[in-house]
Amino acid sequence: METYLGEKQQASQWSPYINNGGSCLAVAGEDFAVIASDTRMSLGYSIKTRYSTKYLKITEKCSIVSSGMQADIFTLHKVLKSRAQIYEQKHGKPMSTDAVAKLVSRLLYYRRFFPYYTFNIVAGIDDEGVGCVFSYDAIGTLERVKYSASGSGSSLIEPVLDNQVALKNRNDIKKEDYKLTKENAIDLVKDAITSAGERDIYTGDFVEISIIDINGTHEDKFELRFD
Amino acid sequence: MQKGGFNFDLYQRNVELIEKNNYKVPKTTKTGTTIVGVVFSDGVVLGADTRATSGPIVADPNCEKIHKISDYIWCAGAGTAADTENTTGMISLQLELLSLSTGRSPRVRTALTLLKNFLFRYHGYISAALVLGGVDFTGPHLHMIHPHGSTSTLPYISMGSGSLAAMAVLETGYNSKMGEEDAKSLVHQAILSGILNDLGSGGNVDLCVIKHKSMEFFRNVDTTNSKRKFRKKLPYMFKSGSTKILEKEIEEKMRKMEIVNEKESQIEELEEL
């Protein structure tokens, strides 16, 4: 059946996937990492809940945020948490951030033919104490980066990080002279996700933000718009 | 020769573009929206949110959805923004010409008939869902108009994606003996409910109170939901030279001055002031 604009309306087929919206981002500094996600869970034009966590602390040095389908996020986090616990009990020490990153990639690829509808970002401190961010696609492609954004607001957030963290398209500051301090990174992350909340209808309510450094993880929460 | 209506010259081309060239049909700006109307003892109150969306993105966080049809007949619109703006604009013109030619002040039912006949002709392709309210010499009136051209006359109405959230509030709070303040408060709460619970609605609350020969428009009467909650202290600084200059071209514009009238300058007087 075709409408006058040529849009093809096919008979709807059942899909196991739904998108509950939301945005996530993470930024790595020299000796810290900042990771944040909003907490709004939506379905269509409705809000299912204003607080549904998308963040999981895996170790004192490593956390994950995920956007996409809440059911898959919950299950993936559950599996990840138990795997991290098993590792710690077997090896007598917590998982390193690199190990967690690889584990997430493997868990996602395990479901290659019925993927988790999750868009994940892992952030933390690596073995040398340097901040790191790992970004994934739905089936586990792993890439270590300096910053990443995922979710419905990612296209609003990523360009801001491109310009402010990677100093892309600017000729006024030289990369060698520029150092991203922890305070600036936190402010930037808060600003970026707040801006996403202004223009993306699926991002809003609350934000869980976490700062990871050599001393451990510091978790915080702040408000976004409720409309 | 086609007189008025729409121009379908590009229809064939569009069909081909979509089928053969995989052209993506551009998204229209919809108003998502919560719009509400309530009749009270002396008149009607119209209310609307202020968010316009383009898919999941907020295109305009503070647009005006309550349109003037005539001095004491106003119309809130939901659906495609271009459709509501142009439809209400067109009927407003027609109504003014009609009132001039008949020598009578316009009636709400006339606007209703003009709107419904217009929309019906387009069989729902003009996506405009309207809440029409006003006070004419026959009293206060409130109507709802659907995109296909059907209308209803009711004491309280809600339309748009947030209509269910708003109607829940209206059904709870409405009573037929409400006064102006109660009606304003009810409409306000209904719009707030839409803003908070519907993702297609947001921003500020706009109210319009129409009574006999009186109209009060409260633009952005409630802005508590549209305030940005966090702003970075240090501003974003871009020093001169941050954008690379690839090419420079300077065009000299010669200004031709002609002395038309010479008058003694009053600049001294101004300087004294």
XYZ file of C-alpha atoms in Angstrom:
500
model
C 0.000 0.000 0.000
C 1.454 3.336 -1.034
C 0.624 6.812 0.199
C 0.790 9.859 -2.049
C 4.348 10.597 -0.954
C 5.404 7.155 -2.048
C 5.943 5.806 1.458
C 5.533 2.053 1.368
C 3.436 0.764 4.234
C 4.125 -2.915 4.665
C 2.160 -5.176 6.962
C 4.028 -4.870 10.306
C 6.140 -7.867 11.203
C 6.805 -8.688 14.855
C 10.274 -7.632 15.987
C 11.987 -8.847 19.161
C 13.713 -5.495 19.491
C 12.527 -2.121 20.802
C 14.480 1.033 21.467
C 14.110 2.586 24.891
C 16.130 5.649 23.934
C 18.661 7.489 26.067
C 22.198 8.776 25.600
C 25.589 7.712 26.957
C 29.048 9.192 26.731
C 32.552 8.816 28.120
C 35.731 10.887 27.968
C 39.258 9.714 28.853
C 41.849 12.029 30.335
C 45.533 11.514 31.139
C 44.920 9.805 34.464
C 41.140 9.687 34.768
C 37.988 8.817 32.868
C 34.502 10.347 33.036
C 31.481 8.249 32.093
C 27.831 9.324 32.063
C 24.382 8.233 30.943
C 20.861 9.592 31.290
C 18.220 7.516 33.081
C 15.075 8.048 30.991
C 13.404 4.923 29.611
C 10.933 5.652 26.809
C 8.693 3.675 24.496
C 7.308 5.526 21.508
C 6.096 8.890 22.789
C 5.661 7.722 26.407
C 8.007 7.686 29.332
C 8.073 4.265 30.981
C 10.228 5.431 33.874
C 12.294 8.490 34.676
C 14.908 6.399 36.507
C 16.225 3.213 34.957
C 19.966 2.757 35.326
C 22.114 2.208 32.226
C 25.357 2.291 34.203
C 27.231 -0.544 35.874
C 30.378 -0.347 37.961
C 32.355 -3.477 37.139
C 35.499 -2.832 39.169
C 36.883 0.171 41.050
C 38.795 1.016 37.882
C 36.228 0.222 35.211
C 32.567 0.947 34.419
C 30.174 0.433 31.531
C 27.219 2.424 30.173
C 24.842 1.084 27.543
C 22.007 2.497 25.464
C 19.405 0.704 23.366
C 16.907 -1.890 24.594
C 16.530 -1.881 28.370
C 15.880 -5.646 28.603
C 19.126 -6.453 26.786
C 21.048 -3.832 28.779
C 19.829 -5.406 32.015
C 20.762 -8.929 30.897
C 24.144 -7.955 29.495
C 25.014 -6.102 32.700
C 23.864 -9.062 34.778
C 26.032 -11.489 32.796
C 28.985 -9.089 32.826
C 28.766 -8.542 36.563
C 28.731 -12.254 37.287
C 31.610 -12.953 34.878
C 33.688 -10.218 36.542
C 32.958 -11.745 39.942
C 33.925 -15.247 38.769
C 37.207 -13.882 37.379
C 38.013 -12.113 40.648
C 37.339 -15.251 42.656
C 39.372 -17.442 40.311
C 42.382 -15.135 39.911
C 42.424 -13.462 43.297
C 42.408 -9.968 41.781
C 39.851 -7.741 40.027
C 39.699 -7.686 36.218
C 41.867 -5.107 34.516
C 40.074 -2.607 32.281
C 41.584 -4.181 29.155
C 40.291 -7.566 30.219
C 36.803 -6.172 30.845
C 36.824 -4.491 27.441
C 37.736 -7.765 25.718
C 35.169 -9.704 27.776
C 32.367 -7.336 26.710
C 33.425 -7.747 23.095
C 33.320 -11.554 23.439
C 29.979 -11.578 25.233
C 28.476 -9.460 22.459
C 29.943 -11.575 19.642
C 28.695 -14.738 21.368
C 25.262 -13.436 20.403
C 26.305 -12.717 16.814
C 23.144 -14.220 15.337
C 20.622 -12.748 17.797
C 22.449 -9.678 19.092
C 21.971 -7.738 22.270
C 20.338 -4.477 21.176
C 22.864 -2.515 23.196
C 25.332 0.204 22.271
C 27.999 0.083 24.917
C 30.828 2.241 26.144
C 33.396 0.957 28.637
C 35.587 3.482 30.436
C 38.222 3.331 33.142
C 41.892 3.366 34.053
C 44.238 0.924 32.321
C 47.172 -0.927 33.955
C 49.459 2.077 33.463
C 47.008 4.415 35.184
C 46.064 6.138 31.929
C 42.393 6.911 31.246
C 40.764 4.829 28.509
C 37.453 4.573 26.693
C 36.318 1.617 24.592
C 33.416 1.863 22.183
C 31.465 -1.007 20.625
C 28.821 -1.752 18.054
C 25.947 -4.160 18.762
C 27.999 -7.285 17.935
C 31.172 -6.423 19.803
C 33.527 -4.573 17.479
C 36.080 -3.170 19.911
C 37.943 0.096 19.513
C 39.937 2.040 22.085
C 39.274 5.763 21.774
C 39.691 9.005 23.699
C 35.946 9.676 23.892
C 32.692 8.215 22.658
C 28.938 8.821 22.681
C 26.121 6.379 21.971
C 22.340 6.334 21.954
C 19.621 8.634 20.649
C 21.580 11.782 21.500
C 24.912 10.537 20.159
C 24.712 12.588 16.958
C 24.181 15.686 19.106
C 27.006 14.908 21.552
C 29.753 13.434 19.347
C 30.427 16.667 17.370
C 30.840 18.633 20.609
C 33.390 16.107 21.875
C 35.130 16.107 18.473
C 35.634 19.833 18.796
C 36.383 20.129 22.529
C 38.368 16.936 23.268
C 40.025 16.072 19.959
C 40.244 19.755 18.966
C 38.980 18.964 15.481
C 38.305 21.805 13.085
C 40.042 24.340 15.251
C 43.297 26.086 14.593
C 43.476 28.232 17.722
C 44.780 25.604 20.137
C 47.660 23.214 19.466
C 47.213 19.657 20.658
C 50.628 19.689 22.365
C 49.672 22.719 24.466
C 46.282 21.382 25.434
C 45.634 19.331 28.548
C 42.148 18.202 29.495
C 41.829 18.608 33.267
C 39.437 16.528 35.332
C 37.249 19.538 36.199
C 36.994 20.605 32.553
C 36.201 17.059 31.450
C 33.428 16.713 34.044
C 31.939 20.083 33.068
C 32.161 19.217 29.389
C 30.439 15.856 29.862
C 27.679 17.457 31.954
C 27.243 20.257 29.416
C 27.173 17.888 26.442
C 24.521 15.598 27.869
C 22.463 18.576 29.089
C 22.525 19.985 25.557
C 21.440 16.597 24.208
C 18.561 16.713 26.699
C 17.457 20.072 25.270
C 17.067 18.849 21.694
C 16.542 15.072 21.891
C 13.135 14.041 23.192
C 14.443 10.661 24.400
C 17.158 12.150 26.633
C 16.216 13.700 29.940
C 15.169 13.270 33.595
C 18.413 12.344 35.436
C 22.076 11.697 34.618
C 24.348 9.273 36.408
C 27.926 10.477 36.076
C 30.982 8.663 37.345
C 34.612 9.796 37.625
C 37.214 7.042 37.627
C 40.794 7.666 38.673
C 43.641 6.015 40.568
C 41.750 6.454 43.855
C 38.660 4.618 42.647
C 35.225 5.549 41.352
C 33.215 8.561 42.430
C 29.526 8.387 41.460
C 27.220 11.368 41.163
C 23.780 12.205 39.864
C 22.166 15.384 38.538
C 18.895 16.484 36.929
C 17.958 17.178 33.330
C 14.711 18.519 31.899
C 11.598 16.523 32.641
C 9.583 17.526 29.554
C -5.607 26.173 -16.002
C -5.365 25.087 -12.367
C -6.910 27.673 -10.050
C -5.877 27.469 -6.393
C -5.313 24.193 -4.506
C -2.051 22.276 -4.738
C 0.403 21.899 -7.595
C 0.993 18.218 -8.390
C 3.491 18.769 -11.238
C 6.324 17.054 -9.364
C 4.312 14.011 -8.267
C 5.556 11.742 -11.105
C 9.135 12.787 -10.536
C 8.864 12.180 -6.782
C 7.437 8.699 -7.269
C 10.349 7.847 -9.578
C 12.938 9.324 -7.220
C 11.631 7.245 -4.350
C 11.323 3.996 -6.286
C 14.342 4.087 -8.577
C 16.790 6.421 -6.884
C 16.129 5.393 -3.259
C 15.425 8.992 -2.400
C 14.650 9.535 1.280
C 11.441 11.482 1.795
C 12.247 14.570 3.922
C 10.789 14.656 7.419
C 8.098 17.237 8.091
C 8.128 19.345 11.204
C 5.261 18.147 13.331
C 4.083 19.868 16.426
C 3.863 16.612 18.482
C 1.795 18.639 20.862
C -0.686 18.960 23.590
C -3.529 21.394 22.886
C -6.538 21.914 25.089
C -9.739 23.960 25.179
C -12.231 24.440 28.022
C -15.530 26.352 28.175
C -16.255 28.240 31.378
C -19.052 30.531 32.566
C -17.980 33.650 30.668
C -15.984 32.272 27.737
C -13.332 29.802 26.629
C -9.728 29.090 27.589
C -7.309 27.630 25.048
C -3.959 26.138 26.021
C -0.962 24.721 24.190
C 2.612 23.564 24.770
C 5.456 25.063 22.701
C 7.519 22.161 21.319
C 7.880 21.498 17.592
C 9.593 18.232 16.667
C 11.212 16.858 13.542
C 11.346 13.132 14.240
C 13.056 12.683 17.622
C 14.687 16.115 17.527
C 13.243 19.316 18.946
C 13.118 21.702 15.983
C 11.708 24.637 17.935
C 11.597 24.563 21.744
C 9.349 27.630 21.945
C 6.973 27.913 19.009
C 3.463 29.450 19.019
C 0.642 27.017 18.493
C -2.310 29.278 19.260
C -3.234 31.123 16.087
C -5.506 34.100 15.607
C -8.500 33.579 13.367
C -10.095 36.865 14.349
C -9.935 39.181 17.368
C -12.077 36.943 19.574
C -11.767 33.647 17.702
C -8.530 31.736 18.234
C -7.359 28.305 17.156
C -4.771 25.915 18.599
C -3.231 23.511 16.078
C -1.588 20.081 16.247
C -0.091 17.988 13.451
C 2.166 19.180 10.673
C 3.324 22.701 11.551
C 3.120 24.036 7.974
C -0.420 22.688 7.635
C -1.739 24.250 10.844
C -0.085 27.614 10.145
C -1.282 27.892 6.569
C -4.758 26.512 7.175
C -5.491 28.867 10.071
C -3.901 31.752 8.160
C -6.032 31.095 5.104
C -9.279 30.837 7.037
C -8.392 33.958 9.004
C -8.128 35.898 5.733
C -11.374 34.459 4.395
C -13.164 35.285 7.634
C -11.996 38.900 7.615
C -13.137 39.400 4.018
C -16.439 37.763 4.837
C -16.988 39.939 7.890
C -16.223 43.053 5.831
C -18.591 42.044 3.057
C -21.428 41.035 5.403
C -20.863 43.963 7.748
C -21.149 41.623 10.715
C -18.636 40.477 13.304
C -17.448 36.932 12.552
C -18.955 33.890 14.209
C -17.051 30.868 15.523
C -19.349 28.512 13.615
C -18.385 30.269 10.373
C -14.687 29.629 11.031
C -15.624 26.047 11.886
C -17.458 25.526 8.602
C -14.685 27.132 6.555
C -12.056 24.976 8.270
C -13.957 21.703 8.037
C -14.886 22.192 4.380
C -11.282 23.054 3.531
C -9.824 20.036 5.333
C -12.452 17.633 3.981
C -11.586 18.634 0.410
C -8.052 17.347 1.063
C -9.230 14.074 2.588
C -6.836 14.120 5.535
C -3.728 14.861 3.484
C -3.516 18.211 5.256
C -2.504 17.000 8.677
C -4.084 19.690 10.839
C -5.932 18.803 14.048
C -7.419 21.966 15.519
C -9.080 23.199 18.688
C -11.174 26.199 17.712
C -12.522 28.443 20.424
C -13.998 31.908 20.642
C -16.745 34.205 21.812
C -19.058 35.837 19.315
C -22.385 37.613 19.741
C -24.127 34.246 20.156
C -21.912 33.321 23.118
C -18.826 31.187 23.822
C -18.056 28.229 21.526
C -15.483 25.447 21.505
C -14.959 22.928 18.714
C -12.474 20.224 17.722
C -11.602 19.641 14.051
C -9.930 16.482 12.793
C -7.645 16.373 9.733
C -10.267 14.569 7.667
C -12.818 17.299 8.295
C -15.027 15.941 11.074
C -15.926 18.240 13.949
C -17.275 17.976 17.473
C -18.679 20.568 19.831
C -17.733 19.837 23.399
C -17.271 21.618 26.734
C -13.649 20.441 27.018
C -11.275 19.141 24.369
C -7.702 17.911 24.033
C -5.788 17.034 20.856
C -2.289 16.075 19.752
C 0.106 13.366 20.908
C -0.315 14.545 24.514
C -4.117 14.516 24.335
C -4.472 11.429 26.527
C -2.322 12.899 29.271
C -4.265 16.176 29.067
C -7.671 14.522 28.899
C -6.916 12.555 32.064
C -6.522 15.881 33.869
C -9.576 17.448 32.207
C -11.829 14.518 33.034
C -10.729 14.671 36.652
C -10.996 18.405 37.131
C -13.753 19.653 34.829
C -17.086 20.840 36.148
C -19.681 22.804 34.204
C -19.852 25.628 36.732
C -16.195 26.668 36.542
C -15.171 30.284 36.633
C -12.274 31.930 34.814
C -9.544 31.177 37.353
C -10.573 27.530 37.734
C -10.682 27.057 33.981
C -7.254 28.685 33.500
C -5.783 26.520 36.221
C -7.340 23.354 34.760
C -6.030 24.097 31.256
C -2.616 24.897 32.723
C -2.510 21.568 34.579
C -3.687 19.688 31.494
C -0.947 21.180 29.315
C 1.643 20.517 32.037
C 0.540 16.893 32.122
C 1.137 16.683 28.372
C 4.505 18.417 28.637
C 5.757 16.095 31.382
C 4.313 12.791 30.236
C 4.364 13.042 26.435
C 7.703 13.170 24.637
C 6.172 14.943 21.630
C 5.176 17.870 23.856
C 7.373 20.104 25.948
C 8.619 23.585 26.615
C 6.376 26.283 28.017
C 2.642 26.664 28.586
C 0.699 29.162 26.452
C -2.795 30.216 27.494
C -5.476 32.235 25.743
C -8.573 33.445 27.624
C -11.424 34.698 25.451
C -14.488 36.405 26.883
C -17.085 38.755 25.413
C -15.142 41.452 23.535
C -12.026 40.538 25.511
C -8.994 38.416 24.762
C -5.941 37.829 26.927
C -2.961 35.948 25.536
C -0.563 34.571 28.137
C 2.537 33.649 26.172
C 4.931 31.407 28.167
C 2.897 31.677 31.342
C 4.825 28.717 32.807
C 8.494 28.249 31.984
C 9.543 25.960 34.854
C 10.047 22.971 32.561
C 12.102 24.647 29.925
C 14.984 25.885 32.057
C 18.394 24.419 31.318
C 19.549 22.828 34.578
C 23.290 22.802 34.085
C 25.588 25.181 32.310
C 29.381 24.930 32.271
C 30.982 27.854 34.100
C 33.809 28.437 31.631
C 32.385 29.625 28.313
C 33.368 27.999 25.026
C 36.218 30.182 23.746
C 37.361 30.245 20.142
C 40.289 32.555 19.678
C 40.668 34.466 16.446
C 42.184 32.174 13.839
C 40.448 28.998 14.978
C 38.655 28.763 11.661
C 41.181 28.336 8.868
C 40.982 31.039 6.226
C 41.516 29.368 2.869
C 40.784 32.264 0.547
C 40.360 35.996 0.970
C 38.490 38.179 -1.477
C 37.813 41.833 -0.731
C 35.205 43.620 -2.792
C 35.145 47.384 -2.770
C 31.633 48.718 -2.745
C 31.398 52.263 -4.068
C 28.627 54.217 -2.474
C 27.036 56.838 -4.658
C 25.681 59.711 -2.615
C 23.322 62.284 -4.001
C 22.477 65.397 -2.055
C 18.701 65.645 -2.316
C 17.858 68.196 0.313
C 20.143 70.298 2.377
C 18.948 71.077 5.838
C 20.906 72.523 8.703
C 21.964 69.676 10.889
C 20.240 69.312 14.222
C 23.085 67.148 15.489
C 24.190 69.778 18.029
C 20.800 69.631 19.696
C 20.949 65.872 19.952
C 24.430 65.992 21.432
C 23.222 68.297 24.167
C 20.543 65.833 25.093
